[in-house]
Amino acid sequence: MDKLSTHLLEKARTYEQSTRISVPAYDTLFAVAQAYFRSHLGEQEASLLVVGAGGGNELSAWGPTNPLWTFTGIDPAEEMLQIAQHKAVQLELESRVRLLQGTIESLPQTTPKFDAASCILVLHFIVDRQEKLHLLQNIHDQLKPGKPFVLACAYGDRESDELQDRIKIWQSVFLDAGYTKEKVENMGKVIMNISFISDQEIQQLLSEAGFKNITRFFSSGLFAGWMSHA
Ligand SMILES: C[S@@+](CC[C@H](N)C(=O)[O-])C[C@H]1O[C@@H](n2cnc3c(N)ncnc32)[C@H](O)[C@@H]1O
């Protein structure tokens, strides 16, 4: 095992652990998203677009259990994609997985439209409202009409006591997991750097991007998930 692999494996392990503390019921989010996709796609071949595929959790959650699904994953972060690729190899999914470094604009023009798409834990890293909308519009454009889309991200009205309460709970979960008080206090400041917008604003963005039948199906701490159709 070379040095880079050791570094990446450690990064992957830390990501796996910390994400599950940060998003309680993280695995349930993937299980329900899978059930939603299956209810629309049935037991047939389907192409999935995974926006923000770094880390490879969509691949490990949905790949082995859906042998007729193929995955196109996009992510700008090279290291995160390397982790995803490693997972695809370990799970023997390589023949059904294509990973591209970049944003959704990097998809070749000739790419056929997809049967389903996900964008999990990405939108809150994009600060500008127009850029968020642009990403959602691009995802909509990449889907066949009526096909399912799952969005999950942090949500909340930045100025509200309600969000501050949820941040305190989020910090408390990290304390319970053994993180030090100092580290957790610092994380409380850092988390405010992500782009919180309210549930209503997120649903409005999805609607403006062209999605229909928007339903919030998941909520856990700072994060929520919405299902919708192109
Ligand atoms: C918290 S990780 C989530 C990864 C994966 N979806 C999961 O749930 O494990 C966020 C990922 O989004 C990627 N990302 C950030 N901006 C993006 C964009 N505009 N398009 C696609 N991916 C993006 C980051 O590089 C990172 O790998």
Short mmCIF file of C-alpha atoms and ligand atoms in Angstrom, two decimals:
data_model
loop_
_atom_site.label_atom_id
_atom_site.label_comp_id
_atom_site.label_asym_id
_atom_site.label_seq_id
_atom_site.Cartn_x
_atom_site.Cartn_y
_atom_site.Cartn_z
CA MET A 1 0.00 0.00 0.00
CA ASP A 2 1.61 3.34 -1.03
CA LYS A 3 1.61 6.54 1.01
CA LEU A 4 -1.19 8.17 -0.96
CA SER A 5 -3.42 5.15 -0.48
CA THR A 6 -2.83 5.19 3.27
CA HIS A 7 -3.63 8.90 3.41
CA LEU A 8 -6.74 8.41 1.31
CA LEU A 9 -7.93 5.40 3.24
CA GLU A 10 -7.61 7.40 6.46
CA LYS A 11 -9.47 10.30 4.86
CA ALA A 12 -12.21 7.90 3.72
CA ARG A 13 -12.51 6.37 7.18
CA THR A 14 -12.76 9.79 8.84
CA TYR A 15 -15.36 10.90 6.28
CA GLU A 16 -17.46 7.77 6.84
CA GLN A 17 -17.45 8.27 10.60
CA SER A 18 -17.93 12.02 10.81
CA THR A 19 -20.71 12.12 8.21
CA ARG A 20 -22.71 9.60 10.21
CA ILE A 21 -22.36 11.77 13.33
CA SER A 22 -23.14 14.97 11.45
CA VAL A 23 -26.19 13.46 9.73
CA PRO A 24 -27.89 11.08 12.16
CA ALA A 25 -29.82 8.45 10.16
CA TYR A 26 -27.53 9.07 7.15
CA ASP A 27 -27.88 5.43 6.03
CA THR A 28 -31.65 5.66 6.29
CA LEU A 29 -31.56 8.63 3.91
CA PHE A 30 -29.90 6.38 1.30
CA ALA A 31 -32.28 3.48 2.02
CA VAL A 32 -35.37 5.66 1.51
CA ALA A 33 -33.88 7.29 -1.60
CA GLN A 34 -33.24 3.82 -3.00
CA ALA A 35 -36.84 2.80 -2.25
CA TYR A 36 -38.07 5.95 -4.01
CA PHE A 37 -35.94 5.27 -7.10
CA ARG A 38 -37.00 1.61 -7.17
CA SER A 39 -40.66 2.51 -6.92
CA HIS A 40 -40.25 4.51 -10.14
CA LEU A 41 -37.63 2.52 -12.01
CA GLY A 42 -38.83 -0.99 -11.23
CA GLU A 43 -36.57 -3.97 -11.82
CA GLN A 44 -35.04 -2.80 -15.06
CA GLU A 45 -31.86 -1.21 -16.38
CA ALA A 46 -31.51 2.39 -15.27
CA SER A 47 -28.85 5.08 -15.50
CA LEU A 48 -28.28 7.22 -12.42
CA LEU A 49 -26.54 10.59 -12.29
CA VAL A 50 -24.81 11.17 -8.94
CA VAL A 51 -23.88 14.82 -8.45
CA GLY A 52 -21.30 15.11 -5.68
CA ALA A 53 -20.22 11.46 -5.96
CA GLY A 54 -17.02 11.99 -3.95
CA GLY A 55 -16.58 9.43 -1.20
CA GLY A 56 -18.66 6.89 -3.10
CA ASN A 57 -21.46 6.40 -0.61
CA GLU A 58 -24.16 6.45 -3.29
CA LEU A 59 -22.23 3.67 -5.05
CA SER A 60 -21.94 1.49 -1.94
CA ALA A 61 -25.54 2.14 -0.86
CA TRP A 62 -27.21 1.49 -4.22
CA GLY A 63 -24.72 -0.39 -6.40
CA PRO A 64 -24.63 -3.91 -4.94
CA THR A 65 -28.40 -4.05 -4.32
CA ASN A 66 -29.37 -2.86 -7.82
CA PRO A 67 -27.34 -4.87 -10.34
CA LEU A 68 -29.14 -3.31 -13.32
CA TRP A 69 -28.29 0.28 -12.39
CA THR A 70 -25.32 2.13 -13.90
CA PHE A 71 -23.83 5.21 -12.27
CA THR A 72 -22.29 8.40 -13.62
CA GLY A 73 -20.69 10.29 -10.76
CA ILE A 74 -19.51 13.90 -10.94
CA ASP A 75 -17.36 15.67 -8.36
CA PRO A 76 -14.75 18.43 -8.58
CA ALA A 77 -12.63 16.98 -5.75
CA GLU A 78 -9.99 14.61 -7.11
CA GLU A 79 -9.24 12.92 -3.78
CA MET A 80 -12.91 12.32 -3.01
CA LEU A 81 -13.32 10.75 -6.45
CA GLN A 82 -10.32 8.51 -5.83
CA ILE A 83 -12.08 7.27 -2.69
CA ALA A 84 -15.24 6.65 -4.75
CA GLN A 85 -13.21 4.76 -7.36
CA HIS A 86 -11.58 2.65 -4.63
CA LYS A 87 -15.04 1.76 -3.30
CA ALA A 88 -16.29 0.88 -6.77
CA VAL A 89 -13.34 -1.51 -7.21
CA GLN A 90 -13.77 -3.08 -3.77
CA LEU A 91 -17.45 -3.70 -4.47
CA GLU A 92 -16.73 -4.94 -8.01
CA LEU A 93 -18.89 -2.23 -9.50
CA GLU A 94 -16.33 -0.73 -11.91
CA SER A 95 -18.11 -1.96 -15.02
CA ARG A 96 -21.25 -0.03 -13.98
CA VAL A 97 -19.56 3.13 -12.69
CA ARG A 98 -18.18 6.13 -14.58
CA LEU A 99 -16.60 8.89 -12.49
CA LEU A 100 -15.88 12.34 -13.89
CA GLN A 101 -13.92 15.08 -12.19
CA GLY A 102 -15.64 18.44 -12.50
CA THR A 103 -19.10 19.91 -12.20
CA ILE A 104 -22.24 18.93 -14.07
CA GLU A 105 -21.12 21.18 -16.94
CA SER A 106 -18.27 18.71 -17.52
CA LEU A 107 -20.69 16.03 -18.72
CA PRO A 108 -20.06 15.37 -22.41
CA GLN A 109 -22.80 16.91 -24.60
CA THR A 110 -23.48 13.50 -26.11
CA THR A 111 -24.40 11.93 -22.73
CA PRO A 112 -27.86 10.32 -22.95
CA LYS A 113 -30.47 11.61 -20.49
CA PHE A 114 -30.64 9.81 -17.14
CA ASP A 115 -33.36 7.72 -15.49
CA ALA A 116 -32.71 9.17 -12.01
CA ALA A 117 -30.43 11.63 -10.24
CA SER A 118 -29.22 12.49 -6.78
CA CYS A 119 -27.45 15.47 -5.24
CA ILE A 120 -26.66 14.57 -1.64
CA LEU A 121 -24.89 16.96 0.76
CA VAL A 122 -23.70 19.34 -1.97
CA LEU A 123 -26.11 22.28 -2.33
CA HIS A 124 -25.16 23.94 0.99
CA PHE A 125 -21.57 24.35 -0.29
CA ILE A 126 -22.82 26.63 -3.08
CA VAL A 127 -23.37 30.09 -1.67
CA ASP A 128 -24.93 32.04 -4.51
CA ARG A 129 -28.67 31.49 -5.07
CA GLN A 130 -28.30 31.72 -8.87
CA GLU A 131 -25.56 29.10 -8.81
CA LYS A 132 -27.72 26.78 -6.72
CA LEU A 133 -30.56 27.28 -9.20
CA HIS A 134 -28.22 26.75 -12.14
CA LEU A 135 -27.05 23.42 -10.69
CA LEU A 136 -30.63 22.23 -10.14
CA GLN A 137 -31.64 23.36 -13.65
CA ASN A 138 -28.71 21.45 -15.11
CA ILE A 139 -29.70 18.31 -13.20
CA HIS A 140 -33.28 18.75 -14.45
CA ASP A 141 -32.00 19.06 -18.03
CA GLN A 142 -30.01 15.83 -17.67
CA LEU A 143 -33.07 13.79 -16.65
CA LYS A 144 -35.65 12.18 -18.89
CA PRO A 145 -39.07 13.81 -18.36
CA GLY A 146 -40.84 12.69 -15.18
CA LYS A 147 -37.82 10.84 -13.77
CA PRO A 148 -37.02 10.96 -10.03
CA PHE A 149 -34.54 13.24 -8.31
CA VAL A 150 -33.35 13.19 -4.69
CA LEU A 151 -31.85 16.31 -3.14
CA ALA A 152 -30.41 16.36 0.38
CA CYS A 153 -28.65 19.29 2.05
CA ALA A 154 -28.49 21.44 5.15
CA TYR A 155 -31.47 23.72 5.59
CA GLY A 156 -32.64 26.48 7.89
CA ASP A 157 -33.33 30.16 8.23
CA ARG A 158 -29.95 31.62 9.22
CA GLU A 159 -31.48 34.24 11.51
CA SER A 160 -33.83 31.91 13.35
CA ASP A 161 -33.65 30.56 16.91
CA GLU A 162 -34.93 27.34 15.44
CA LEU A 163 -31.69 26.84 13.43
CA GLN A 164 -29.56 27.83 16.44
CA ASP A 165 -31.36 25.16 18.48
CA ARG A 166 -30.66 22.55 15.82
CA ILE A 167 -26.99 23.57 15.71
CA LYS A 168 -26.79 23.05 19.50
CA ILE A 169 -28.27 19.57 19.11
CA TRP A 170 -25.83 18.86 16.24
CA GLN A 171 -22.93 19.88 18.53
CA SER A 172 -24.32 17.79 21.35
CA VAL A 173 -24.36 14.70 19.13
CA PHE A 174 -20.65 15.25 18.38
CA LEU A 175 -19.94 15.61 22.13
CA ASP A 176 -21.78 12.33 22.76
CA ALA A 177 -19.60 10.74 20.07
CA GLY A 178 -16.47 11.71 22.04
CA TYR A 179 -15.36 14.93 20.30
CA THR A 180 -13.77 17.46 22.68
CA LYS A 181 -15.72 20.53 23.84
CA GLU A 182 -13.14 22.83 22.24
CA LYS A 183 -13.38 21.08 18.87
CA VAL A 184 -17.17 21.08 18.95
CA GLU A 185 -17.30 24.80 19.83
CA ASN A 186 -15.09 25.54 16.85
CA MET A 187 -17.26 23.34 14.60
CA GLY A 188 -20.26 25.43 15.70
CA LYS A 189 -18.55 28.50 14.16
CA VAL A 190 -17.42 26.67 11.03
CA ILE A 191 -20.87 25.25 10.31
CA MET A 192 -22.20 28.80 9.90
CA ASN A 193 -19.93 29.13 6.83
CA ILE A 194 -22.15 26.78 4.87
CA SER A 195 -25.06 28.24 2.98
CA PHE A 196 -28.23 27.68 4.99
CA ILE A 197 -31.48 28.48 3.26
CA SER A 198 -34.94 27.55 4.45
CA ASP A 199 -36.95 24.48 3.47
CA GLN A 200 -39.36 26.82 1.67
CA GLU A 201 -36.55 28.46 -0.33
CA ILE A 202 -35.14 25.05 -1.29
CA GLN A 203 -38.55 23.89 -2.51
CA GLN A 204 -38.91 27.17 -4.42
CA LEU A 205 -35.52 26.57 -6.12
CA LEU A 206 -36.55 23.03 -7.07
CA SER A 207 -39.78 24.36 -8.51
CA GLU A 208 -38.01 27.14 -10.46
CA ALA A 209 -35.61 24.53 -11.85
CA GLY A 210 -38.62 22.68 -13.27
CA PHE A 211 -39.12 19.89 -10.74
CA LYS A 212 -42.66 18.77 -9.85
CA ASN A 213 -44.30 16.86 -6.98
CA ILE A 214 -41.73 18.14 -4.49
CA THR A 215 -41.96 16.34 -1.13
CA ARG A 216 -39.71 16.51 1.88
CA PHE A 217 -39.22 12.87 2.85
CA PHE A 218 -36.33 13.09 5.34
CA SER A 219 -35.17 15.35 8.11
CA SER A 220 -32.35 14.73 10.56
CA GLY A 221 -30.67 17.45 12.58
CA LEU A 222 -29.32 20.12 10.25
CA PHE A 223 -30.19 18.24 7.07
CA ALA A 224 -33.22 17.28 5.04
CA GLY A 225 -34.06 15.42 1.85
CA TRP A 226 -36.59 16.17 -0.89
CA MET A 227 -37.90 13.94 -3.65
CA SER A 228 -39.25 15.35 -6.90
CA HIS A 229 -39.77 14.57 -10.57
CA ALA A 230 -38.23 16.16 -13.65
C1 LIG B 1 -20.15 16.14 1.91
S1 LIG B 1 -19.60 15.49 0.38
C2 LIG B 1 -20.97 14.44 -0.04
C3 LIG B 1 -20.54 13.30 -0.90
C4 LIG B 1 -21.63 12.20 -1.11
N1 LIG B 1 -22.75 12.73 -1.84
C5 LIG B 1 -22.03 11.61 0.22
O1 LIG B 1 -23.16 11.86 0.67
O2 LIG B 1 -21.22 10.92 0.81
C6 LIG B 1 -19.84 16.84 -0.73
C7 LIG B 1 -19.21 16.60 -2.09
O3 LIG B 1 -19.73 17.57 -2.99
C8 LIG B 1 -18.71 17.92 -3.88
N2 LIG B 1 -19.08 19.17 -4.56
C9 LIG B 1 -18.93 20.43 -4.16
N3 LIG B 1 -19.42 21.29 -5.09
C10 LIG B 1 -19.91 20.53 -6.11
C11 LIG B 1 -20.53 20.82 -7.35
N4 LIG B 1 -20.76 22.07 -7.76
N5 LIG B 1 -20.89 19.79 -8.15
C12 LIG B 1 -20.67 18.52 -7.75
N6 LIG B 1 -20.08 18.19 -6.58
C13 LIG B 1 -19.70 19.18 -5.76
C14 LIG B 1 -17.48 17.98 -2.99
O4 LIG B 1 -16.28 17.91 -3.71
C15 LIG B 1 -17.70 16.78 -2.09
O5 LIG B 1 -17.09 15.61 -2.60
#
